[in-house]
Short mmCIF file of C-alpha atoms in Angstrom, two decimals:
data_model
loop_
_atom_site.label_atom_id
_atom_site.label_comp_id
_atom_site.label_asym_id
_atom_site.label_seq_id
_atom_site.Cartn_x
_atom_site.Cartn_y
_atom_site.Cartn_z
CA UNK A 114 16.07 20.47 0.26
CA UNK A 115 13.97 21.62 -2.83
CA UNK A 116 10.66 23.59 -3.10
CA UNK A 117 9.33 21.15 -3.70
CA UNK A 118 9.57 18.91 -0.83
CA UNK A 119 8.25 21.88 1.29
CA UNK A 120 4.64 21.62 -1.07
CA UNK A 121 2.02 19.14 1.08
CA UNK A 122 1.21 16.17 -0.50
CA UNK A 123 -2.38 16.98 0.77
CA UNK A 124 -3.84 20.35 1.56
CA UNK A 125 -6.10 19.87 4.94
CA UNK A 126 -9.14 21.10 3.12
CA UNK A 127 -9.06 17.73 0.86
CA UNK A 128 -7.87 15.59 3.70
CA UNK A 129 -10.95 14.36 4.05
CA UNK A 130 -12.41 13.80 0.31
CA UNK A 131 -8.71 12.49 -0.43
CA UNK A 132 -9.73 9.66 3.21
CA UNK A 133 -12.74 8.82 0.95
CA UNK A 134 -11.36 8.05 -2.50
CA UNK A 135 -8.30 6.11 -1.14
CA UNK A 136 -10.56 3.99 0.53
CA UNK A 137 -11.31 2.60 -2.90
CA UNK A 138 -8.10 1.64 -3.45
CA UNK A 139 -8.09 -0.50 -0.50
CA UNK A 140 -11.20 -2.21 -1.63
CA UNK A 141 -10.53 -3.24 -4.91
CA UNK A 142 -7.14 -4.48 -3.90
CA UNK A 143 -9.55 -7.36 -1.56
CA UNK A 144 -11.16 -8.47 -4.60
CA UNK A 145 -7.91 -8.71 -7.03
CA UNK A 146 -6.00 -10.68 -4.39
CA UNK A 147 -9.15 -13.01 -2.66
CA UNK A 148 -9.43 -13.96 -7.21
CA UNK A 149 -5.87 -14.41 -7.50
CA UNK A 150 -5.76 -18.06 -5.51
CA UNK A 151 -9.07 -19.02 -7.19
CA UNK A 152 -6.99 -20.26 -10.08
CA UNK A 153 -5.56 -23.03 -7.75
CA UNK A 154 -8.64 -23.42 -6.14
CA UNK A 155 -11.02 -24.28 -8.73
CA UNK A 156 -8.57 -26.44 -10.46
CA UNK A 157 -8.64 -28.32 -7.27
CA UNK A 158 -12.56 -28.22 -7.23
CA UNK A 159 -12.84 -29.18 -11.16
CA UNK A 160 -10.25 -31.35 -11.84
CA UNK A 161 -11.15 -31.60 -14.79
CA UNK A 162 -9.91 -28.24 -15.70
CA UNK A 163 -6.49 -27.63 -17.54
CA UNK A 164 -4.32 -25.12 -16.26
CA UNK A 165 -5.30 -22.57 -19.02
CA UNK A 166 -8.64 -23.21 -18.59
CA UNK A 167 -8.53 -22.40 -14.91
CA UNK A 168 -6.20 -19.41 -15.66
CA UNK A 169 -9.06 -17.92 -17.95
CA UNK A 170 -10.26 -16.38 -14.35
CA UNK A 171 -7.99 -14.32 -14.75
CA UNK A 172 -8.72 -13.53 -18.22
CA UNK A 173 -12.53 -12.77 -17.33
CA UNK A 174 -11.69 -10.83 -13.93
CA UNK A 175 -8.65 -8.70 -16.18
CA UNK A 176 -10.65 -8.89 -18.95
CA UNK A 177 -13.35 -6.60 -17.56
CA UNK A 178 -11.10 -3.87 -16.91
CA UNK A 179 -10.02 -3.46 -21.19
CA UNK A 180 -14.32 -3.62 -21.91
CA UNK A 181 -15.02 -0.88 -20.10
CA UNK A 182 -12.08 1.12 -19.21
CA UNK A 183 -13.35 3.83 -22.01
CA UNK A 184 -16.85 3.57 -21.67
CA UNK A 185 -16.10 4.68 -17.78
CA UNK A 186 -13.74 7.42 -19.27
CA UNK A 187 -16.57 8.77 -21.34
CA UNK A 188 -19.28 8.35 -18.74
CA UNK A 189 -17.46 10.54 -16.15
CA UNK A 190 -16.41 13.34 -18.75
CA UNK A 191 -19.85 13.87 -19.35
CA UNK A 192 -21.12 13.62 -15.72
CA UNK A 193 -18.87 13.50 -12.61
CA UNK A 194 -16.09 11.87 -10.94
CA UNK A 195 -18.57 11.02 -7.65
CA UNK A 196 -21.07 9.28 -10.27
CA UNK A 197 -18.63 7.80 -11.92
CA UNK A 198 -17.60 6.02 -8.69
CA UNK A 199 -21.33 5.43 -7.70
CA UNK A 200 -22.06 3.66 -10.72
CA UNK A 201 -18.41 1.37 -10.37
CA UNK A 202 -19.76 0.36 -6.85
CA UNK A 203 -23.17 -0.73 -8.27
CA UNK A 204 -21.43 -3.00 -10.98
CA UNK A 205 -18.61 -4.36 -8.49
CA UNK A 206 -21.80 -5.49 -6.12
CA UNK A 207 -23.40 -7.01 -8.69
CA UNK A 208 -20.75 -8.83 -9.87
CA UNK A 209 -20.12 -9.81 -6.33
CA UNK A 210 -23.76 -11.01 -5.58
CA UNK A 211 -23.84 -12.93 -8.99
CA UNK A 212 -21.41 -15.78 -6.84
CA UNK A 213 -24.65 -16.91 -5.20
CA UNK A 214 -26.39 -18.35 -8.84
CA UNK A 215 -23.24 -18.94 -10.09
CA UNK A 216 -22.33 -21.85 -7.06
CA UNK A 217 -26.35 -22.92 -7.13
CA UNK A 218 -25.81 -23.79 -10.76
CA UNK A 219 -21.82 -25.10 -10.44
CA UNK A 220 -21.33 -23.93 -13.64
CA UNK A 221 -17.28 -22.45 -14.13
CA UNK A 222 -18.62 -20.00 -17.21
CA UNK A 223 -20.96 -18.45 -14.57
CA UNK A 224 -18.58 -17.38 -12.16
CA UNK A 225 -16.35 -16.27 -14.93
CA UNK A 226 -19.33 -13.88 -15.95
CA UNK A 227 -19.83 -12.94 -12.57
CA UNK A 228 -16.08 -11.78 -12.08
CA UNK A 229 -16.24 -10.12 -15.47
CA UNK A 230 -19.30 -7.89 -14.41
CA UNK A 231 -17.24 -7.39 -11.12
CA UNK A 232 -14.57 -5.77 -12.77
CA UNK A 233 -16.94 -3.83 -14.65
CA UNK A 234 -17.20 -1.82 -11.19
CA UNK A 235 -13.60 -2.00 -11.02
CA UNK A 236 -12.79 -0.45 -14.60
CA UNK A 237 -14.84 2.89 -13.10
CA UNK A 238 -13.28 2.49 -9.66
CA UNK A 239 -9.81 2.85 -11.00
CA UNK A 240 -10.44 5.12 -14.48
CA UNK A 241 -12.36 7.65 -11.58
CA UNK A 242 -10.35 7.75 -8.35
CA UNK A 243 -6.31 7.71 -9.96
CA UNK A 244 -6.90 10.94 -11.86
CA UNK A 245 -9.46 12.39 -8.94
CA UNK A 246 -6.10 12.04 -6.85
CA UNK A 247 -4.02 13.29 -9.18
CA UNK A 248 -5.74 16.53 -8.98
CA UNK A 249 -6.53 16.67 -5.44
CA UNK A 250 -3.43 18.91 -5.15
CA UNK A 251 -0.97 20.84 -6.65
CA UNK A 252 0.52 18.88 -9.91
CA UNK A 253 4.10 19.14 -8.15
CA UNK A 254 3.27 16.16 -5.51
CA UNK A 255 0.91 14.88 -8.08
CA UNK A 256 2.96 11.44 -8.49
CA UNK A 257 3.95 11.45 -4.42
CA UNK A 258 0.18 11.31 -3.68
CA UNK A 259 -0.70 9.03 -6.32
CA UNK A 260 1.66 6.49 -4.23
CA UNK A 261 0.35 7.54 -1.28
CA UNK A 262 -3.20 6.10 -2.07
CA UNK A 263 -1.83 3.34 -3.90
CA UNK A 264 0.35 2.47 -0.99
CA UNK A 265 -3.29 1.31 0.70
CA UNK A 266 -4.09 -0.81 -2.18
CA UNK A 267 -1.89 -3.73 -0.78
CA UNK A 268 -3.84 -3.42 2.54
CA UNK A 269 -6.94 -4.84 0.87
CA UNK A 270 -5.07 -7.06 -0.76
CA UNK A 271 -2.95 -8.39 2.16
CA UNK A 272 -7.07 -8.88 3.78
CA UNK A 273 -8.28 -10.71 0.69
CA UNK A 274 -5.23 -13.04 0.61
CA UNK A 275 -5.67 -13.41 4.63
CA UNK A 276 -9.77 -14.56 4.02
CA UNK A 277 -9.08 -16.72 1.03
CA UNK A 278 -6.43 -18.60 2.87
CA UNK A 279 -8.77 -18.80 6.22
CA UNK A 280 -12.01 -19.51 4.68
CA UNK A 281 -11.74 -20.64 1.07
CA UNK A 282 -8.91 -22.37 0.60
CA UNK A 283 -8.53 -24.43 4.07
CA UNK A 284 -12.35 -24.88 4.07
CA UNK A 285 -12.09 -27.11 0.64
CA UNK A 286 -13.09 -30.55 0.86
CA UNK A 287 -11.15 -31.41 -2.28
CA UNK A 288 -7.99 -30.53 -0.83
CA UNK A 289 -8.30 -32.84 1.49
CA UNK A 290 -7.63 -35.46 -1.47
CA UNK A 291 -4.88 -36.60 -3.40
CA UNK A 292 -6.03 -36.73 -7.05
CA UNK A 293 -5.79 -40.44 -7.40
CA UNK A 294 -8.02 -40.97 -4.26
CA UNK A 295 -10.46 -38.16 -5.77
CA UNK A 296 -10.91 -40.06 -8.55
CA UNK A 297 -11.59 -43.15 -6.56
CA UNK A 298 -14.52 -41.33 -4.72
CA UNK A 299 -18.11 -42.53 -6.13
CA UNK A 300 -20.32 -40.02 -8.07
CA UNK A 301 -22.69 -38.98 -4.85
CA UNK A 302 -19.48 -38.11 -2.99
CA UNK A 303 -18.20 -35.77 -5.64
CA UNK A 304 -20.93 -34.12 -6.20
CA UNK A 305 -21.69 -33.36 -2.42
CA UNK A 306 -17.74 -32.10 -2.02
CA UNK A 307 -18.21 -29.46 -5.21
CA UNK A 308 -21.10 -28.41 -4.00
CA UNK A 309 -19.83 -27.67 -0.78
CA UNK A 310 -16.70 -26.15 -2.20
CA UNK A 311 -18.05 -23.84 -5.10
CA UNK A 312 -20.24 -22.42 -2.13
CA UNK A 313 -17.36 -21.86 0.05
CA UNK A 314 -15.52 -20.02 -2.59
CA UNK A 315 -18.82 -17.97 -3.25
CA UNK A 316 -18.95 -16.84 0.43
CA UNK A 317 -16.14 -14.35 0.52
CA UNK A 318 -17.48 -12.44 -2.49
CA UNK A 319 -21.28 -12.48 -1.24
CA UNK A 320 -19.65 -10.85 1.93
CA UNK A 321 -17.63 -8.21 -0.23
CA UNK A 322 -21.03 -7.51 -1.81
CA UNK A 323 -22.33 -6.36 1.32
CA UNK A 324 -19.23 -4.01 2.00
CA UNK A 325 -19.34 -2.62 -1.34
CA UNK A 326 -23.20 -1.58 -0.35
CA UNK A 327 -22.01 0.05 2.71
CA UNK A 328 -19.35 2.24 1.24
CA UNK A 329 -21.79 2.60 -1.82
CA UNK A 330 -24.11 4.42 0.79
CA UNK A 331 -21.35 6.76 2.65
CA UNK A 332 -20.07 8.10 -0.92
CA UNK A 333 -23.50 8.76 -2.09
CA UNK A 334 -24.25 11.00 1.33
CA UNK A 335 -20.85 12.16 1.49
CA UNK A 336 -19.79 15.91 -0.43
CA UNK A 337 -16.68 16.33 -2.70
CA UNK A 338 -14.84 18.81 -4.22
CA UNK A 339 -15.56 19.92 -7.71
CA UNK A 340 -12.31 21.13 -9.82
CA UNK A 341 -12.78 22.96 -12.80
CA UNK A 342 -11.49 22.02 -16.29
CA UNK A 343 -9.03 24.08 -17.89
CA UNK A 344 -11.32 23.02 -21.39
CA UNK A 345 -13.74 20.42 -22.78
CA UNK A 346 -11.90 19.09 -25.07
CA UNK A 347 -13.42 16.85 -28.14
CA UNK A 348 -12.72 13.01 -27.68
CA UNK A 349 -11.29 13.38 -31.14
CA UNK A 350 -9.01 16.34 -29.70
CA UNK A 351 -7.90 14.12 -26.63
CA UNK A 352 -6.93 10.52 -28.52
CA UNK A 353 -4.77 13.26 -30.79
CA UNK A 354 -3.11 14.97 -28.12
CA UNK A 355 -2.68 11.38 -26.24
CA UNK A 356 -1.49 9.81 -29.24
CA UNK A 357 1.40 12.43 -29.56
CA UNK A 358 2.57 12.25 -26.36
CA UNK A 359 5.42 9.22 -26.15
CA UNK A 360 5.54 9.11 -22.64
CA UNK A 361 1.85 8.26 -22.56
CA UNK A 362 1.43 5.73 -25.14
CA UNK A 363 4.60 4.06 -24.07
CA UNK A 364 3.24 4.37 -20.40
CA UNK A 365 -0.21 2.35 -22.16
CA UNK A 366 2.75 -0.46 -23.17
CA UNK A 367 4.68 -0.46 -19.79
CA UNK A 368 1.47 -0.38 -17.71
CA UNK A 369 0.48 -3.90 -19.58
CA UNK A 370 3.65 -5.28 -18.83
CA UNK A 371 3.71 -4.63 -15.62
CA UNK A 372 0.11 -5.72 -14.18
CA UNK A 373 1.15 -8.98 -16.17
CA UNK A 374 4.33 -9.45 -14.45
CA UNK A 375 2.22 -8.80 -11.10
CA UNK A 376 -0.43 -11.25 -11.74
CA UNK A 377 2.01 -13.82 -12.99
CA UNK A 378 3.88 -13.79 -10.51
CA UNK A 379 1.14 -13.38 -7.56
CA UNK A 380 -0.92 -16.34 -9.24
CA UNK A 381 1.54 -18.53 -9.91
CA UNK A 382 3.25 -18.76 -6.79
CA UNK A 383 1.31 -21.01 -5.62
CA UNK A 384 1.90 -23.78 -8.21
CA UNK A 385 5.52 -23.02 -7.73
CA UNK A 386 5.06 -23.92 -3.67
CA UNK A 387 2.88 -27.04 -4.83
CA UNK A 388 5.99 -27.81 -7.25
CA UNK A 389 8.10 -27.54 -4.12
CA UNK A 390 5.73 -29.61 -2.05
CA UNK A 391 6.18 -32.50 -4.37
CA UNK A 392 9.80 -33.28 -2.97
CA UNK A 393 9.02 -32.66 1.15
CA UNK A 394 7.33 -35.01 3.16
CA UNK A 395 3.67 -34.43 4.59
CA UNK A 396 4.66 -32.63 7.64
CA UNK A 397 7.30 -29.89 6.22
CA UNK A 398 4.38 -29.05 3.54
CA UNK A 399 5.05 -25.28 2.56
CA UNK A 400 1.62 -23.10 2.60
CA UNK A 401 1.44 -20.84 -0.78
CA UNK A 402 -0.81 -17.76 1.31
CA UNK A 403 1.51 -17.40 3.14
CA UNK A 404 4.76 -17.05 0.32
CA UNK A 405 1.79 -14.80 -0.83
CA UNK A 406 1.63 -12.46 1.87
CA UNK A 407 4.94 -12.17 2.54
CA UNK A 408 5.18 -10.84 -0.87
CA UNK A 409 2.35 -8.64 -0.37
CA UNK A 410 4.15 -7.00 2.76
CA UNK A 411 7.54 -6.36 0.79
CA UNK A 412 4.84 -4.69 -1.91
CA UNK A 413 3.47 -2.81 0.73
CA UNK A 414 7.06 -2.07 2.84
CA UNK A 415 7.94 -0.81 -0.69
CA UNK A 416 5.35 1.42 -1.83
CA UNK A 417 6.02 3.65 1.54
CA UNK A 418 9.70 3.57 0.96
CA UNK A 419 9.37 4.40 -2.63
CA UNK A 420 6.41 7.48 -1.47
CA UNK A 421 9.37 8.68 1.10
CA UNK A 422 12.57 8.33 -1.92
CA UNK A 423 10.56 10.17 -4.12
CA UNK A 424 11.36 13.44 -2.28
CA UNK A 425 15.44 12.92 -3.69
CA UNK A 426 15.28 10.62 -6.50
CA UNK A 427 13.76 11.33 -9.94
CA UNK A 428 10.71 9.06 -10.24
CA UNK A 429 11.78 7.12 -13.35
CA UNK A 430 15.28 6.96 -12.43
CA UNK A 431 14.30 5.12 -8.88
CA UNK A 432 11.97 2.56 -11.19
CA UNK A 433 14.63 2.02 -13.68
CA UNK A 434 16.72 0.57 -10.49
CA UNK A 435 13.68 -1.91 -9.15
CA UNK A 436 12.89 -2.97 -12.30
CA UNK A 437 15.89 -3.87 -13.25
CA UNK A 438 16.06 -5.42 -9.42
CA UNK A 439 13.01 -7.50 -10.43
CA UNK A 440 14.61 -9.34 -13.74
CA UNK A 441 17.48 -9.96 -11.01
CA UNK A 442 14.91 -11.67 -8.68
CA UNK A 443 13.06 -13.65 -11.45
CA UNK A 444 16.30 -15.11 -12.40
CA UNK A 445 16.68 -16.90 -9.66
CA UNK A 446 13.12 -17.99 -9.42
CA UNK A 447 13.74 -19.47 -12.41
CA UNK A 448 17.13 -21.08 -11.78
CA UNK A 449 17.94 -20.92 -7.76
CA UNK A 450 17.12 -24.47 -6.20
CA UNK A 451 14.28 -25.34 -3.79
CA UNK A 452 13.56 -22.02 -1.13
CA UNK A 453 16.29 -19.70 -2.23
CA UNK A 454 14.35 -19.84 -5.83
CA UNK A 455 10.96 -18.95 -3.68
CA UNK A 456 12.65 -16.78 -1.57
CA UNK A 457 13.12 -14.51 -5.00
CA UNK A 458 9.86 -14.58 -6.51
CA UNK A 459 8.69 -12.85 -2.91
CA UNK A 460 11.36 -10.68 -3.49
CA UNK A 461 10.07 -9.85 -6.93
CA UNK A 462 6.78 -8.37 -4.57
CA UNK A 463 9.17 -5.71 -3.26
CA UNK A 464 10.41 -4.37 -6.92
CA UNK A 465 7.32 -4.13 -7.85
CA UNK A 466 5.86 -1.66 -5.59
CA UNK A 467 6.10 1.50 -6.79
CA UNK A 468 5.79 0.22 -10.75
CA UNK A 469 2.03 1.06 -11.31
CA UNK A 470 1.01 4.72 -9.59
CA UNK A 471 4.64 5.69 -10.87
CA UNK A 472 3.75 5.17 -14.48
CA UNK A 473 0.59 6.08 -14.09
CA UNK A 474 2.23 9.55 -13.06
CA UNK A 475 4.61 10.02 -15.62
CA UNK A 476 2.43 9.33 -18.66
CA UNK A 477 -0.20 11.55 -16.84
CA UNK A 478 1.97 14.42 -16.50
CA UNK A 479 0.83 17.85 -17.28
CA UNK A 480 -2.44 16.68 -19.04
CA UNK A 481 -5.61 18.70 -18.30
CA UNK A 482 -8.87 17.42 -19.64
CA UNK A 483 -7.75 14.45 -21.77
CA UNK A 484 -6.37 13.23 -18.17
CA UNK A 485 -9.77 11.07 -17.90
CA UNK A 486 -9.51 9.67 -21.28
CA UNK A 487 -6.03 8.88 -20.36
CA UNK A 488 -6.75 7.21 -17.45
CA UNK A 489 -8.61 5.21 -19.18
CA UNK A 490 -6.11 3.88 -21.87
CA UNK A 491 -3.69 3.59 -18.62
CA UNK A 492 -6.89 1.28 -16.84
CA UNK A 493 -7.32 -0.55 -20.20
CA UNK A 494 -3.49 -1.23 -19.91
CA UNK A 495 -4.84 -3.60 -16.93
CA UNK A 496 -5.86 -5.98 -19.79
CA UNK A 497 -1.67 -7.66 -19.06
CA UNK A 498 -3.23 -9.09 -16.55
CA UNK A 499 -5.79 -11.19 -17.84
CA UNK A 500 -3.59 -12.23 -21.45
CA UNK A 501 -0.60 -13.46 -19.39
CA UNK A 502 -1.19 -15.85 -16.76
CA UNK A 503 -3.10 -18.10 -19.37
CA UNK A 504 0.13 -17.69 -21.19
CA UNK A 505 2.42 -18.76 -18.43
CA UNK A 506 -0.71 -21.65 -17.69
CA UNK A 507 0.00 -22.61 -21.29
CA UNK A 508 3.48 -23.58 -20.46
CA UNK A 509 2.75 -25.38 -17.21
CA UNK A 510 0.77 -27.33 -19.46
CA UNK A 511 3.67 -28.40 -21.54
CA UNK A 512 3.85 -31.78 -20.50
CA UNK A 513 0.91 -32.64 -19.09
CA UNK A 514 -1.04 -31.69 -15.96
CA UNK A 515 2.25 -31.67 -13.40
CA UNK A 516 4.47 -28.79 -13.12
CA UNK A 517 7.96 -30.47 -13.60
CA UNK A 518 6.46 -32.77 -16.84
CA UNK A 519 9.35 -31.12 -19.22
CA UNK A 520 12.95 -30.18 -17.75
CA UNK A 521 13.96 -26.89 -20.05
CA UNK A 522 17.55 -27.30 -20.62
CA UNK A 523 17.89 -30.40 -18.69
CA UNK A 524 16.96 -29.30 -14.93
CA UNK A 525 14.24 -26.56 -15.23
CA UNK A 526 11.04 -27.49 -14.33
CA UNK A 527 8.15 -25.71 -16.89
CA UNK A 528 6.64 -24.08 -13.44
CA UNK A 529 10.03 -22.31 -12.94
CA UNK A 530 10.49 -21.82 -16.43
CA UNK A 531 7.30 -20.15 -16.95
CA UNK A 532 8.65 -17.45 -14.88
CA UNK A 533 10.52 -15.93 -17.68
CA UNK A 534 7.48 -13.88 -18.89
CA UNK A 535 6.97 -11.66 -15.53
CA UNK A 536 10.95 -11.48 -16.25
CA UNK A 537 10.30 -10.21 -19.63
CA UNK A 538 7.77 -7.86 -18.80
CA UNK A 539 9.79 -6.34 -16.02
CA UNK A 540 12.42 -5.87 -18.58
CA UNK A 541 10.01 -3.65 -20.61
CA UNK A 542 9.01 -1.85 -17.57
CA UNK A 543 13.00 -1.02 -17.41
CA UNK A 544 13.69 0.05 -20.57
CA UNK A 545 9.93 2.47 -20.23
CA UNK A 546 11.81 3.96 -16.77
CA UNK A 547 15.32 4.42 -19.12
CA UNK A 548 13.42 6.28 -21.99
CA UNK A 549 11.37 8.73 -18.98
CA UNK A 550 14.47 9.24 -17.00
CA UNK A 551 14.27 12.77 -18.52
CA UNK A 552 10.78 13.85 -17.20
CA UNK A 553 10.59 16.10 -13.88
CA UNK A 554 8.67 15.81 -11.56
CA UNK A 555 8.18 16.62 -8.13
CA UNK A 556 10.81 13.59 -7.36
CA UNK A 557 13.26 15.82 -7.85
CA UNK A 558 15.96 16.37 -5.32
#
């Protein structure tokens, strides 16, 4: 066994302040995965969408994290990490609260706008609490605890799948049509049904509103520790010293990829089960939430596995294997028939648990001050996120409004197709992993 397995992850004086941040983590993971199915839903509650246009959710809730990813970066340099996080929680209720004008108006571009100030609060969320816990501790189990709070992020998100199975998506009256008998309703019965469904999907984030006040209120009353910077460094110094530093810019790169390949792939899933549905008969329907979920649970089974390995296997080394896992497991998403093709985009979940806290750690490694500006390139990096899934949308729009319009090479639907871009970016995720195999770190056996 190595020193460094012997080093706590957590010294019992920050157990407490390290509670409080990682609860953060589990509450912006209920608002990325209670958006994720919104895609689906409000295509089913304007049909009139396309499939881009309903992916630009996406867009707008991703697209909030690459606004203001640096303006959080600069804000906490000059104040703190605790009002940095104050002033995320503010935004992400805001955002949150917005849902209510948004559904009283039915207007799509308003709840876009409301997600995008949501993730305004998110951008300072996550630019403030990964580099708080990267320092909560000594820089050998730096990475280890960075997975450690991450590994709670899937909690929240397992919740925010769970309530917008329960009470958004079986709660819409829309659903309850086929489209050809939708479009045979009269104009007074439409516009009752959206109305009731655009306030059902506000519900949730009214709710999450309210939560976000509560925990708002603890961390303002609650006391954390200060750590002092080595130096102040100019913003000009830090872009330099980040900008020389290949394992950080790369990181920027593999970071992109990644949250891409995760949003594909946890978006999309459930046009691939409505793909499916098309060929079984109205009582063997499949139910996407809960494909969903089980992929959330091999994301979270894996980011404690991958928290544990780290004690004997080098970090990059261990991603290099599930990334290249992952292109395995989109392959046959793409060409396995019927379940066994479902059965590996789940699996995909599982390679992809330890992808973003573990690059987050290596192209963080050994920084001092320029760590928050970093952060906030590696936040930014979030921005995959929102530019893919409209891309993969793009191609289930190929041939019209189905999802098996166009065969690729003869028998490939464009929904399974589309799944070659989370392939691809898993692919750059491996070759990232390949080129940082040489960094140490506390993974080390």
């Amino acid at each position: 066994m190595s020193e460094s397995t012997k080093i706590p992850v957590v010294r019992k004086e920050l157990l407490f302040p390290f509670i409080a941040i990682t609860s953060l983590f589990f509450l912006w993971g209920i608002a990325n995965d209670l958006t994720n199915p919104m895609v689906s839903a409000f295509k089913k509650v304007m049909p009139e969408l396309s499939n881009f246009e309903a992916a630009l959710v996406q867009l707008a809730f991703y697209g909030g994290y690459a606004t203001m990813a640096i303006p959080a970066a600069i804000f906490i340099r000059r104040y703190s990490y605790k009002k940095g996080i104050l002033l995320g929680l503010v935004l992400y209720a805001i955002g949150a609260f917005l849902f209510y004008p948004a559904a009283a108006y039915e207007a799509f571009g308003f709840f876009l706008a409301s997600l995008y100030i949501l993730t305004f609060g998110l951008a300072f969320l996550e630019t403030t609490s990964n580099p708080f816990i990267l320092s909560m501790g000594d820089p050998e189990t730096a990475t280890r605890r960075l997975n450690l709070s991450q590994a709670f992020n899937p909690m929240g998100s397992l919740l925010g799948m769970l309530v917008a199975q329960l009470f958004v998506i079986q709660s819409l009256r829309s659903d309850d049509y086929s489209s050809g008998a939708y479009a045979a309703l009269g104009q007074v019965e439409k516009a009752a049904i959206r109305e009731n469904d655009l306030g059902v999907i506000s519900y949730p984030y009214i709710a999450l509103g309210i939560l976000v006040v509560v925990i708002l209120l603890i961390i303002m009353f609650t006391k954390f520790p200060v750590f002092r910077e080595e130096s102040k460094m100019s913003l000009k110094t830090s872009f330099r010293k980040l900008m020389g530093n290949r394992h950080y810019y790369e990181g920027v790169i593999a970071q992109a990829f990644y949250v891409g390949a995760q949003i594909m792939c946890w978006t999309f899933i459930f046009q691939y089960v409505d793909h499916l549905n098309e060929s079984r008969e109205a009582g063997a329907q499949l139910t996407a939430t809960w494909y969903n979920m089980a992929a959330m649970i091999f994301f979270l089974s894996g980011r404690w596995i991958c928290t544990w390995l780290m004690k004997f296997v080098k970090a990059p080394k261990l991603m290099l294997y599930f990334a290249l896992a992952g292109v395995l497991f989109c392959s046959g998403a793409i060409l396995l028939p019927g379940m066994l093709g479902l059965y590996s985009l789940v699996a995909v979940s599982g390679c992809m648990s330890l992808m973003f806290p573990t690059i987050y750690g290596i192209a963080l490694k050994g920084m001092g001050d320029e760590a928050k500006l970093g952060s906030a390139g590696l936040v930014m990096a979030i921005v995959g996120g929102a530019l893919m899934p409209p891309l993969q949308a793009s191609i289930l729009d190929w041939g019209g409004p189905g999802f098996s319009d166009v065969q690729i090479a003869g028998s490939i639907p464009e929904v399974k197709f589309s799944f070659i871009l989370p392939l691809i970016c898993l692919a750059a995720v491996a070759i990232y992993s390949f080129r940082s195999r040489a960094v140490v770190d506390e993974s080390a056996a």
